[in-house]
Short mmCIF file of C-alpha atoms and ligand atoms in Angstrom, two decimals:
data_model
loop_
_atom_site.label_atom_id
_atom_site.label_comp_id
_atom_site.label_asym_id
_atom_site.label_seq_id
_atom_site.Cartn_x
_atom_site.Cartn_y
_atom_site.Cartn_z
CA MET A 1 0.00 0.00 0.00
CA ALA A 2 1.47 3.36 -0.92
CA ALA A 3 0.82 6.22 1.45
CA SER A 4 0.31 9.64 -0.06
CA GLY A 5 3.40 11.50 0.97
CA LEU A 6 4.05 14.71 2.81
CA TYR A 7 6.38 15.82 0.06
CA GLY A 8 4.08 15.39 -2.89
CA MET A 9 5.21 11.85 -3.60
CA ASP A 10 4.72 8.40 -2.21
CA ALA A 11 6.71 8.68 1.00
CA VAL A 12 6.70 5.18 2.40
CA ILE A 13 5.69 1.69 1.60
CA VAL A 14 3.93 0.02 4.50
CA PRO A 15 3.66 -3.72 4.87
CA VAL A 16 0.54 -5.47 3.72
CA ILE A 17 -0.64 -7.96 6.28
CA HIS A 18 -1.60 -11.25 4.71
CA ALA A 19 -1.90 -14.87 5.56
CA VAL A 20 1.34 -16.74 5.05
CA GLU A 21 2.23 -20.25 4.21
CA TRP A 22 2.46 -22.32 7.30
CA TRP A 23 4.63 -24.41 9.42
CA SER A 24 5.75 -27.28 7.23
CA SER A 25 9.12 -25.68 6.56
CA VAL A 26 9.59 -24.61 10.16
CA SER A 27 8.71 -27.89 11.79
CA ALA A 28 11.07 -29.68 9.45
CA ALA A 29 13.86 -27.33 10.40
CA SER A 30 13.08 -27.61 14.08
CA VAL A 31 13.58 -31.33 14.36
CA ALA A 32 17.30 -31.49 14.78
CA GLY A 33 20.67 -29.89 14.32
CA MET A 34 19.68 -26.36 15.18
CA SER A 35 22.26 -23.74 15.89
CA THR A 36 21.80 -20.09 16.68
CA ALA A 37 22.64 -19.41 13.05
CA ASP A 38 19.66 -21.44 11.83
CA THR A 39 17.34 -19.38 9.79
CA LEU A 40 13.76 -19.69 10.76
CA THR A 41 10.78 -19.11 8.56
CA VAL A 42 8.25 -17.44 10.77
CA PRO A 43 4.74 -16.32 10.04
CA LEU A 44 3.80 -12.67 10.23
CA GLY A 45 1.87 -11.78 13.34
CA GLY A 46 -1.39 -9.90 13.50
CA PRO A 47 -4.97 -11.03 13.06
CA ALA A 48 -4.20 -13.23 10.04
CA LEU A 49 -2.42 -15.77 12.27
CA PRO A 50 -4.51 -18.94 12.52
CA GLN A 51 -6.57 -18.56 15.69
CA GLU A 52 -5.94 -21.94 17.23
CA ARG A 53 -4.21 -23.70 20.11
CA ARG A 54 -1.70 -26.01 18.51
CA LEU A 55 0.94 -28.01 20.33
CA VAL A 56 3.48 -29.70 18.08
CA THR A 57 6.16 -30.20 20.75
CA ALA A 58 6.24 -30.24 24.53
CA ILE A 59 6.45 -26.73 26.05
CA PRO A 60 9.23 -25.73 25.92
CA GLY A 61 10.16 -27.31 22.60
CA PRO A 62 13.75 -27.68 21.45
CA ARG A 63 14.09 -24.23 19.87
CA SER A 64 12.61 -22.57 22.91
CA GLN A 65 14.93 -24.55 25.16
CA GLN A 66 17.86 -23.39 23.12
CA LEU A 67 16.81 -19.74 23.50
CA LEU A 68 16.30 -20.17 27.25
CA GLU A 69 19.83 -21.54 27.56
CA ARG A 70 21.18 -18.52 25.71
CA LYS A 71 19.02 -16.29 27.90
CA ALA A 72 20.38 -17.84 31.08
CA ALA A 73 23.94 -17.23 29.87
CA ALA A 74 23.41 -13.69 28.57
CA VAL A 75 20.64 -12.12 30.67
CA PRO A 76 20.73 -11.81 34.49
CA ALA A 77 18.56 -14.18 36.50
CA GLY A 78 16.77 -11.16 37.97
CA VAL A 79 14.94 -10.72 34.67
CA GLY A 80 12.53 -13.66 34.98
CA HIS A 81 9.94 -15.05 32.60
CA THR A 82 6.52 -16.69 32.93
CA ALA A 83 6.12 -18.82 29.79
CA PRO A 84 9.20 -20.82 28.77
CA ILE A 85 8.83 -20.18 25.06
CA HIS A 86 10.71 -18.40 22.30
CA ALA A 87 8.05 -16.16 20.80
CA VAL A 88 8.22 -15.46 17.08
CA ALA A 89 4.80 -14.11 16.16
CA ALA A 90 1.57 -13.05 17.84
CA GLY A 91 -1.82 -11.73 16.89
CA GLY A 92 -5.53 -12.01 17.57
CA GLY A 93 -5.54 -14.26 20.63
CA VAL A 94 -2.42 -16.37 20.10
CA VAL A 95 1.36 -16.31 20.58
CA VAL A 96 3.36 -18.58 18.28
CA ASP A 97 6.73 -19.98 19.35
CA ALA A 98 9.81 -21.00 17.38
CA ASP A 99 8.87 -24.67 17.57
CA GLY A 100 5.56 -24.03 15.82
CA ASN A 101 3.38 -24.17 18.93
CA SER A 102 0.48 -21.73 19.02
CA LEU A 103 -0.51 -20.73 22.56
CA ILE A 104 -3.71 -18.99 23.61
CA ASP A 105 -2.81 -15.59 25.06
CA LEU A 106 -4.70 -14.62 28.23
CA GLY A 107 -2.08 -12.08 29.33
CA SER A 108 -1.61 -9.55 26.50
CA GLY A 109 1.99 -9.02 27.62
CA ILE A 110 0.52 -7.71 30.92
CA ALA A 111 -2.44 -5.74 29.56
CA VAL A 112 -0.44 -4.10 26.78
CA THR A 113 -1.60 -5.59 23.48
CA THR A 114 -5.24 -4.87 24.22
CA VAL A 115 -6.01 -4.05 20.56
CA GLY A 116 -4.25 -7.28 19.53
CA ASN A 117 -0.63 -7.92 18.70
CA SER A 118 0.62 -6.37 15.47
CA HIS A 119 -2.75 -4.78 14.76
CA PRO A 120 -2.58 -3.76 11.08
CA ALA A 121 -3.39 -0.11 11.82
CA VAL A 122 -0.59 0.04 14.39
CA VAL A 123 1.87 -1.73 12.10
CA ALA A 124 1.10 0.71 9.29
CA ALA A 125 1.39 3.78 11.54
CA VAL A 126 4.71 2.59 12.97
CA ALA A 127 6.15 1.84 9.52
CA GLN A 128 5.10 5.22 8.17
CA GLN A 129 6.48 7.17 11.12
CA ALA A 130 9.72 5.17 11.13
CA ALA A 131 10.20 6.11 7.49
CA GLN A 132 9.56 9.80 8.16
CA PHE A 133 11.74 10.35 11.24
CA THR A 134 12.53 8.22 14.27
CA HIS A 135 13.47 10.86 16.82
CA THR A 136 14.10 14.55 17.23
CA CYS A 137 13.64 14.78 21.02
CA PHE A 138 10.38 16.57 21.72
CA MET A 139 12.25 18.98 24.00
CA ILE A 140 14.39 20.07 21.03
CA SER A 141 12.02 20.03 18.04
CA PRO A 142 8.36 19.34 18.86
CA TYR A 143 6.21 17.36 16.43
CA ASP A 144 2.56 16.76 15.76
CA SER A 145 1.99 13.20 16.99
CA TYR A 146 3.03 13.98 20.59
CA VAL A 147 0.59 16.89 20.72
CA ALA A 148 -2.13 14.74 19.14
CA VAL A 149 -1.66 12.04 21.80
CA ALA A 150 -1.84 14.73 24.50
CA GLU A 151 -5.06 16.08 22.97
CA ALA A 152 -6.55 12.59 22.80
CA LEU A 153 -5.74 11.84 26.44
CA ASN A 154 -7.01 15.24 27.57
CA ARG A 155 -10.28 14.41 25.83
CA LEU A 156 -10.60 10.76 26.91
CA THR A 157 -9.57 10.80 30.58
CA PRO A 158 -12.36 11.36 33.14
CA GLY A 159 -13.67 14.87 33.80
CA ASP A 160 -14.43 17.83 31.55
CA HIS A 161 -12.05 20.28 33.24
CA GLU A 162 -9.11 21.75 31.33
CA LYS A 163 -6.31 19.16 31.12
CA LYS A 164 -2.74 18.80 29.94
CA THR A 165 -0.59 15.75 29.25
CA ALA A 166 3.14 15.02 29.42
CA LEU A 167 4.54 11.85 27.83
CA PHE A 168 7.15 9.43 29.18
CA ASN A 169 8.49 5.93 28.44
CA SER A 170 7.15 3.57 31.10
CA GLY A 171 4.49 3.28 33.73
CA ALA A 172 7.02 3.71 36.52
CA GLU A 173 8.31 6.89 34.92
CA ALA A 174 4.77 8.25 34.64
CA VAL A 175 4.12 7.55 38.32
CA GLU A 176 7.43 9.21 39.31
CA ASN A 177 6.46 12.27 37.31
CA ALA A 178 2.95 12.41 38.72
CA VAL A 179 4.49 12.51 42.20
CA LYS A 180 6.96 15.22 41.12
CA ILE A 181 4.14 17.28 39.63
CA ALA A 182 1.93 16.91 42.71
CA ARG A 183 4.76 17.90 45.06
CA LYS A 184 5.64 20.94 42.97
CA PHE A 185 1.99 22.06 42.84
CA THR A 186 1.26 21.58 46.55
CA GLY A 187 4.69 22.37 48.00
CA ARG A 188 4.14 19.36 50.29
CA PRO A 189 6.30 16.27 50.74
CA ALA A 190 4.17 13.25 51.68
CA VAL A 191 2.76 10.64 49.30
CA VAL A 192 0.18 8.06 50.38
CA ALA A 193 0.15 4.67 48.68
CA PHE A 194 -1.88 1.60 49.66
CA ASP A 195 -1.50 -1.96 50.84
CA HIS A 196 -1.04 -4.36 47.88
CA ALA A 197 -0.07 -1.45 45.58
CA TYR A 198 2.16 -1.88 42.57
CA HIS A 199 3.62 1.20 40.92
CA GLY A 200 6.88 0.03 39.30
CA ARG A 201 10.51 -0.91 39.81
CA THR A 202 12.44 2.38 39.84
CA ASN A 203 13.62 3.61 43.22
CA LEU A 204 10.66 5.87 43.97
CA THR A 205 8.11 3.43 42.60
CA MET A 206 9.65 0.47 44.45
CA GLY A 207 9.10 2.52 47.57
CA LEU A 208 5.47 3.07 46.56
CA THR A 209 5.00 -0.64 45.78
CA ALA A 210 3.82 -2.77 48.68
CA LYS A 211 5.25 -6.22 47.99
CA ALA A 212 8.81 -6.96 49.11
CA MET A 213 9.34 -10.19 47.19
CA PRO A 214 10.24 -9.98 44.35
CA TYR A 215 10.04 -6.21 43.86
CA LYS A 216 11.94 -4.64 46.76
CA LEU A 217 13.90 -7.14 48.82
CA GLY A 218 17.53 -6.08 49.00
CA PHE A 219 17.08 -3.14 46.60
CA GLY A 220 16.75 -0.36 49.18
CA PRO A 221 17.17 2.13 50.71
CA PHE A 222 13.97 3.63 49.40
CA ALA A 223 12.86 7.25 49.06
CA GLY A 224 11.41 9.05 52.07
CA GLU A 225 7.97 10.55 52.71
CA ILE A 226 6.08 7.52 51.43
CA TYR A 227 3.25 6.30 53.68
CA ARG A 228 1.11 3.22 53.29
CA ALA A 229 -2.62 3.23 54.05
CA PRO A 230 -4.98 0.24 54.35
CA LEU A 231 -6.93 -0.62 51.19
CA SER A 232 -10.50 -1.75 50.69
CA TYR A 233 -10.25 -5.51 50.00
CA PRO A 234 -13.85 -6.74 50.28
CA PHE A 235 -13.02 -10.46 50.05
CA ARG A 236 -10.66 -10.23 53.01
CA ASP A 237 -11.75 -7.25 55.16
CA GLY A 238 -15.54 -7.34 54.80
CA LEU A 239 -15.67 -3.54 55.23
CA SER A 240 -18.02 -1.23 53.34
CA GLY A 241 -16.35 1.28 51.03
CA PRO A 242 -17.04 4.27 53.31
CA ASP A 243 -15.78 2.36 56.37
CA ALA A 244 -12.60 1.29 54.60
CA ALA A 245 -12.06 4.90 53.43
CA ALA A 246 -12.61 6.21 56.95
CA ARG A 247 -10.00 3.75 58.22
CA ALA A 248 -7.46 4.94 55.59
CA ILE A 249 -8.23 8.62 56.18
CA ALA A 250 -7.87 8.26 59.96
CA MET A 251 -4.45 6.71 59.44
CA ILE A 252 -3.40 9.52 57.08
CA GLU A 253 -4.60 12.26 59.44
CA LYS A 254 -3.07 10.68 62.55
CA GLN A 255 0.25 9.51 61.13
CA ILE A 256 1.03 12.22 58.55
CA GLY A 257 -1.34 15.19 58.89
CA ALA A 258 -3.43 16.31 55.93
CA SER A 259 -1.44 19.52 55.50
CA GLN A 260 1.70 17.50 54.71
CA VAL A 261 0.17 15.31 52.02
CA ALA A 262 0.97 16.15 48.39
CA ALA A 263 -0.80 13.19 46.84
CA VAL A 264 -2.90 10.11 47.39
CA LEU A 265 -1.89 7.55 44.76
CA ILE A 266 -4.08 4.55 44.02
CA GLU A 267 -4.86 2.00 41.31
CA PRO A 268 -8.67 2.10 40.88
CA ILE A 269 -8.50 -1.70 40.58
CA GLN A 270 -5.21 -3.06 41.78
CA GLY A 271 -3.27 -4.97 39.14
CA GLU A 272 -0.23 -6.80 40.43
CA GLY A 273 -1.71 -6.72 43.94
CA GLY A 274 -4.43 -9.18 42.92
CA PHE A 275 -7.10 -7.42 40.85
CA ILE A 276 -8.62 -6.12 44.05
CA VAL A 277 -11.81 -4.19 43.33
CA PRO A 278 -12.50 -1.74 46.19
CA ALA A 279 -15.94 -1.74 47.79
CA ASP A 280 -18.39 0.84 46.41
CA GLY A 281 -17.85 4.25 47.90
CA PHE A 282 -14.20 3.75 48.84
CA LEU A 283 -12.64 5.71 45.97
CA PRO A 284 -15.20 8.56 45.99
CA ALA A 285 -14.68 9.05 49.75
CA LEU A 286 -10.91 9.24 49.27
CA ALA A 287 -11.29 11.64 46.34
CA ASP A 288 -13.64 13.86 48.39
CA TRP A 289 -11.17 13.94 51.27
CA CYS A 290 -8.38 14.92 48.86
CA ARG A 291 -10.47 17.73 47.42
CA GLN A 292 -11.31 19.06 50.89
CA ASN A 293 -7.68 19.00 51.96
CA GLY A 294 -5.87 20.31 48.89
CA VAL A 295 -4.36 16.89 48.21
CA VAL A 296 -3.77 15.74 44.60
CA PHE A 297 -5.70 12.51 43.87
CA ILE A 298 -3.69 10.41 41.43
CA ALA A 299 -5.28 7.40 39.74
CA ASP A 300 -2.62 4.98 38.51
CA GLU A 301 -4.44 3.57 35.47
CA VAL A 302 -1.33 2.03 33.94
CA GLN A 303 -2.95 -1.43 34.00
CA THR A 304 -6.65 -0.51 34.12
CA GLY A 305 -6.58 2.09 31.35
CA PHE A 306 -7.65 1.91 27.70
CA ALA A 307 -10.88 -0.09 27.62
CA ARG A 308 -9.47 -2.94 29.68
CA THR A 309 -12.12 -2.73 32.42
CA GLY A 310 -15.07 -2.10 30.12
CA ALA A 311 -14.69 1.68 30.38
CA MET A 312 -11.97 3.72 28.74
CA PHE A 313 -10.62 4.34 32.27
CA ALA A 314 -11.55 2.42 35.41
CA SER A 315 -12.07 5.62 37.42
CA GLU A 316 -15.30 6.05 35.46
CA LEU A 317 -16.65 2.81 36.92
CA PHE A 318 -16.40 4.25 40.41
CA ASP A 319 -17.58 7.78 39.57
CA VAL A 320 -14.32 9.43 40.48
CA VAL A 321 -12.59 12.20 38.58
CA PRO A 322 -8.88 12.04 39.44
CA ASP A 323 -6.73 15.17 39.47
CA LEU A 324 -3.96 13.27 37.68
CA VAL A 325 -4.10 10.00 35.75
CA THR A 326 -1.05 7.90 34.89
CA THR A 327 -1.26 5.64 31.84
CA ALA A 328 1.06 3.30 29.94
CA LYS A 329 0.61 -0.43 29.08
CA GLY A 330 -2.41 -0.40 26.73
CA ILE A 331 -1.66 3.06 25.37
CA ALA A 332 0.42 2.17 22.31
CA ALA A 333 -0.12 -1.54 21.57
CA GLY A 334 3.35 -2.52 22.75
CA LEU A 335 5.46 0.49 21.88
CA PRO A 336 6.99 2.05 25.00
CA LEU A 337 4.92 5.09 25.92
CA ALA A 338 3.39 6.47 29.12
CA ALA A 339 1.57 9.61 30.16
CA VAL A 340 0.56 11.86 33.01
CA THR A 341 -2.71 13.64 32.26
CA GLY A 342 -4.34 16.05 34.65
CA ARG A 343 -5.76 19.37 35.68
CA ALA A 344 -4.05 22.11 33.71
CA GLU A 345 -3.22 24.18 36.80
CA ILE A 346 -1.50 21.22 38.47
CA MET A 347 0.34 20.14 35.33
CA ASP A 348 1.46 23.73 34.67
CA ALA A 349 2.95 24.24 38.14
CA SER A 350 6.31 22.82 37.05
CA HIS A 351 8.83 25.27 35.55
CA ALA A 352 10.01 24.91 31.92
CA GLY A 353 12.61 22.16 31.64
CA GLY A 354 11.44 20.46 34.84
CA LEU A 355 9.57 17.68 33.05
CA GLY A 356 10.56 15.52 30.11
CA GLY A 357 13.30 13.14 29.05
CA THR A 358 15.24 12.23 25.93
CA TYR A 359 12.79 9.68 24.58
CA GLY A 360 9.52 10.71 26.24
CA GLY A 361 6.79 10.75 23.60
CA ASN A 362 8.98 9.14 20.94
CA PRO A 363 7.35 9.75 17.53
CA ILE A 364 7.06 6.05 16.63
CA ALA A 365 5.42 5.28 19.98
CA CYS A 366 3.09 8.25 19.50
CA ALA A 367 2.11 7.06 16.01
CA ALA A 368 1.31 3.65 17.50
CA ALA A 369 -0.73 5.28 20.27
CA LEU A 370 -2.78 7.35 17.84
CA ALA A 371 -3.54 4.24 15.79
CA ALA A 372 -4.40 2.22 18.91
CA ILE A 373 -6.61 4.97 20.35
CA ASP A 374 -8.47 5.15 17.07
CA VAL A 375 -9.10 1.39 17.28
CA TYR A 376 -10.28 1.64 20.92
CA GLU A 377 -12.81 4.27 19.92
CA SER A 378 -14.00 3.16 16.49
CA ASP A 379 -14.24 -0.54 17.36
CA ASP A 380 -15.87 0.17 20.77
CA LEU A 381 -13.31 -1.99 22.53
CA ALA A 382 -14.76 -1.02 25.92
CA GLY A 383 -17.94 -2.81 24.84
CA ARG A 384 -15.87 -5.77 23.65
CA ALA A 385 -14.14 -5.86 27.08
CA ARG A 386 -17.53 -5.99 28.82
CA ASP A 387 -18.70 -8.86 26.61
CA LEU A 388 -15.46 -10.76 27.07
CA GLY A 389 -15.69 -10.17 30.81
CA GLU A 390 -19.06 -11.93 30.88
CA VAL A 391 -17.49 -14.99 29.28
CA LEU A 392 -14.53 -14.94 31.69
CA VAL A 393 -16.72 -14.55 34.77
CA ALA A 394 -19.20 -17.21 33.64
CA ARG A 395 -16.44 -19.75 33.09
CA LEU A 396 -14.70 -18.91 36.39
CA GLU A 397 -17.93 -18.92 38.39
CA ALA A 398 -18.71 -22.36 36.99
CA LEU A 399 -15.30 -23.58 38.16
CA ARG A 400 -15.83 -21.94 41.54
CA ALA A 401 -19.24 -23.58 42.01
CA ALA A 402 -17.58 -26.97 41.61
CA ASP A 403 -14.35 -26.28 43.51
CA ALA A 404 -14.26 -24.38 46.82
CA ARG A 405 -10.54 -23.76 46.40
CA ILE A 406 -11.51 -20.81 44.20
CA GLY A 407 -12.46 -18.40 46.96
CA ASP A 408 -13.25 -15.32 44.89
CA VAL A 409 -13.83 -14.31 41.28
CA ARG A 410 -13.58 -10.58 40.68
CA GLY A 411 -12.66 -7.78 38.34
CA ARG A 412 -14.30 -5.64 35.68
CA GLY A 413 -14.49 -6.06 31.93
CA ALA A 414 -11.60 -8.08 30.54
CA MET A 415 -9.59 -7.68 33.76
CA ILE A 416 -10.76 -10.66 35.78
CA ALA A 417 -9.06 -12.80 38.42
CA ALA A 418 -9.60 -15.86 40.57
CA GLU A 419 -8.21 -16.03 44.11
CA PHE A 420 -7.19 -19.50 45.31
CA VAL A 421 -7.62 -20.38 48.97
CA ASP A 422 -7.68 -23.19 51.47
CA PRO A 423 -11.46 -23.81 51.61
CA ALA A 424 -11.34 -24.62 55.33
CA THR A 425 -9.54 -21.49 56.51
CA GLY A 426 -9.64 -19.04 53.60
CA ALA A 427 -5.85 -18.86 53.79
CA PRO A 428 -4.18 -17.95 50.48
CA ASP A 429 -3.06 -20.96 48.42
CA ALA A 430 -0.18 -19.75 46.27
CA THR A 431 0.99 -23.30 45.58
CA LEU A 432 -2.28 -24.15 43.86
CA ALA A 433 -2.32 -20.93 41.81
CA ALA A 434 1.24 -21.57 40.64
CA ALA A 435 0.50 -25.21 39.79
CA VAL A 436 -2.63 -24.35 37.78
CA ALA A 437 -0.78 -21.58 35.92
CA LYS A 438 2.17 -23.84 35.15
CA ALA A 439 0.00 -26.71 33.95
CA SER A 440 -2.07 -24.33 31.78
CA ILE A 441 1.02 -22.91 30.11
CA ALA A 442 2.34 -26.43 29.48
CA GLU A 443 -0.95 -27.14 27.69
CA GLY A 444 -0.70 -24.01 25.55
CA VAL A 445 -2.59 -21.35 27.54
CA ILE A 446 -0.61 -18.34 28.75
CA VAL A 447 -1.91 -17.12 32.12
CA LEU A 448 -0.30 -14.84 34.71
CA THR A 449 -0.39 -15.05 38.48
CA CYS A 450 -0.47 -12.04 40.80
CA GLY A 451 -1.44 -10.98 44.31
CA THR A 452 0.40 -10.05 47.46
CA TYR A 453 0.11 -13.68 48.51
CA GLY A 454 0.78 -15.00 44.98
CA ASN A 455 -2.52 -16.88 45.07
CA VAL A 456 -4.35 -15.13 42.25
CA ILE A 457 -4.50 -15.97 38.54
CA ARG A 458 -5.35 -12.97 36.40
CA PHE A 459 -6.97 -12.95 32.99
CA LEU A 460 -6.13 -10.09 30.63
CA PRO A 461 -6.82 -11.39 27.14
CA PRO A 462 -6.28 -9.22 24.10
CA LEU A 463 -9.67 -7.86 23.07
CA SER A 464 -9.02 -9.29 19.60
CA ILE A 465 -9.27 -12.87 20.91
CA PRO A 466 -12.15 -14.95 19.50
CA ASP A 467 -14.58 -16.24 22.18
CA THR A 468 -13.98 -19.80 20.99
CA LEU A 469 -10.36 -19.56 22.10
CA VAL A 470 -11.40 -18.22 25.51
CA HIS A 471 -13.68 -21.22 25.96
CA GLU A 472 -10.96 -23.61 24.88
CA ALA A 473 -8.53 -21.93 27.30
CA PHE A 474 -10.96 -22.43 30.19
CA ASP A 475 -11.38 -26.08 29.31
CA VAL A 476 -7.61 -26.35 29.71
CA ILE A 477 -7.57 -24.34 32.94
CA GLY A 478 -10.43 -26.40 34.38
CA ALA A 479 -8.54 -29.60 33.64
CA ALA A 480 -5.40 -28.13 35.23
CA LEU A 481 -7.38 -27.25 38.35
CA ALA A 482 -8.91 -30.71 38.55
CA ALA A 483 -5.48 -32.33 38.24
CA ASN A 484 -3.87 -30.29 41.03
C1 PLP B 1 2.89 -2.15 35.25
C2 PLP B 1 2.48 -1.06 36.18
C3 PLP B 1 3.33 0.02 36.49
C4 PLP B 1 4.73 0.09 35.96
O1 PLP B 1 4.76 0.21 34.58
P1 PLP B 1 6.12 -0.11 33.80
O2 PLP B 1 5.82 0.29 32.38
O3 PLP B 1 6.41 -1.55 33.97
O4 PLP B 1 7.17 0.75 34.42
C5 PLP B 1 2.84 1.02 37.30
N1 PLP B 1 1.60 0.96 37.80
C6 PLP B 1 0.76 -0.05 37.53
C7 PLP B 1 -0.62 -0.04 38.09
C8 PLP B 1 1.17 -1.10 36.73
O5 PLP B 1 0.35 -2.14 36.48
#
């Protein structure tokens, strides 16, 4: 396809996505005698990939094993992995490995490829932008796509007040900057985060994150003026939303003092912490308290954002309008991009040169984001997330009805989790969650665990997955549960 060019000529050629001939050549090559120099015929990713679970070797197969050996030798052990495969293509609802196995994807690379891997519109936008220019540094020579992403986020995030957006590279960097911006605006030091929170792996965001293992242990010292408040966790605390908020607010007022608090930072539905949905009324009560006390209310929507929960942003589900919203993961279909969006007067409190970074709002990532945002809106992916969520919940509730070791099924839209427990005591059962996840992956279904106690399996399928694959995945998961 030729794009009409900026310079009065055809500027770039973008790839045409098409079905490709399949695995015969690859499987033949994968049988024996592979070296790292082996060439591998791989299919293109994207929606044209056959939407099927297909196991042609054990997981991991020989090519994957070979990559994992190279990984172990070249990459530090601290960088772990969940599925022991060597990915070569992905799209729709599957990830294909180098051995020719096709696995059902219920993780979306941690809620990133929500529009589907290698979505044709994203691929085309990336190719076109890469051919025009790859980088100028927005702080040196601004360009259109950054501003267009800012305009889109200002329009799409909750609330109709005047907003501004700054772009960064990762969720952690967005959270760091939201804290910077809130401190500069308020002139106050303290930041309140919550039990079970996850905000990233940089020094400040490790400090904001609740869970020591694996995120913090041995990596300190951490930044000061971070305080942790109790969350609303209905399955475990039984408190109403207003009561849980009153408990958190009392702690903040007694242990910090409202006048010292720059920001309250919270994930509207916790991600890594276990897909914990707060009781109704919890978030609005916190937001009200922030408003009354001049505290910046920051919603960390890095995992919940972009249609994942059945709304464009999860804050909408709880009727809260955050002062600042941090986004990343689903924003650009896999390209590294993150944002802080918020009230113009808060965002503008920082002096010129105080915010930014070399790569923040990279033009290729911005092009991908604009294409992805267009897909979210024109394909009503929030509606798709709600429909998919009904399938996920129905299948999990059926498993729960038959097996009391599933203590809770929760979440919103296509962000759903099951919490595994000892049925007699309700104690977290991380061993069972890990065994079910491992057995599912071995049978060609990629699932992720999470939770402070490690006893939660989370489901974050790409919204491009066909329902038939979701059903097949739950047949596999059900069998894995029965066998463990
Ligand atoms: C993943 C995540 C982060 C960190 O994002 P990175 O891009 O990995 O730095 C921050 N907050 C939440 C809620 C997340 O899920």
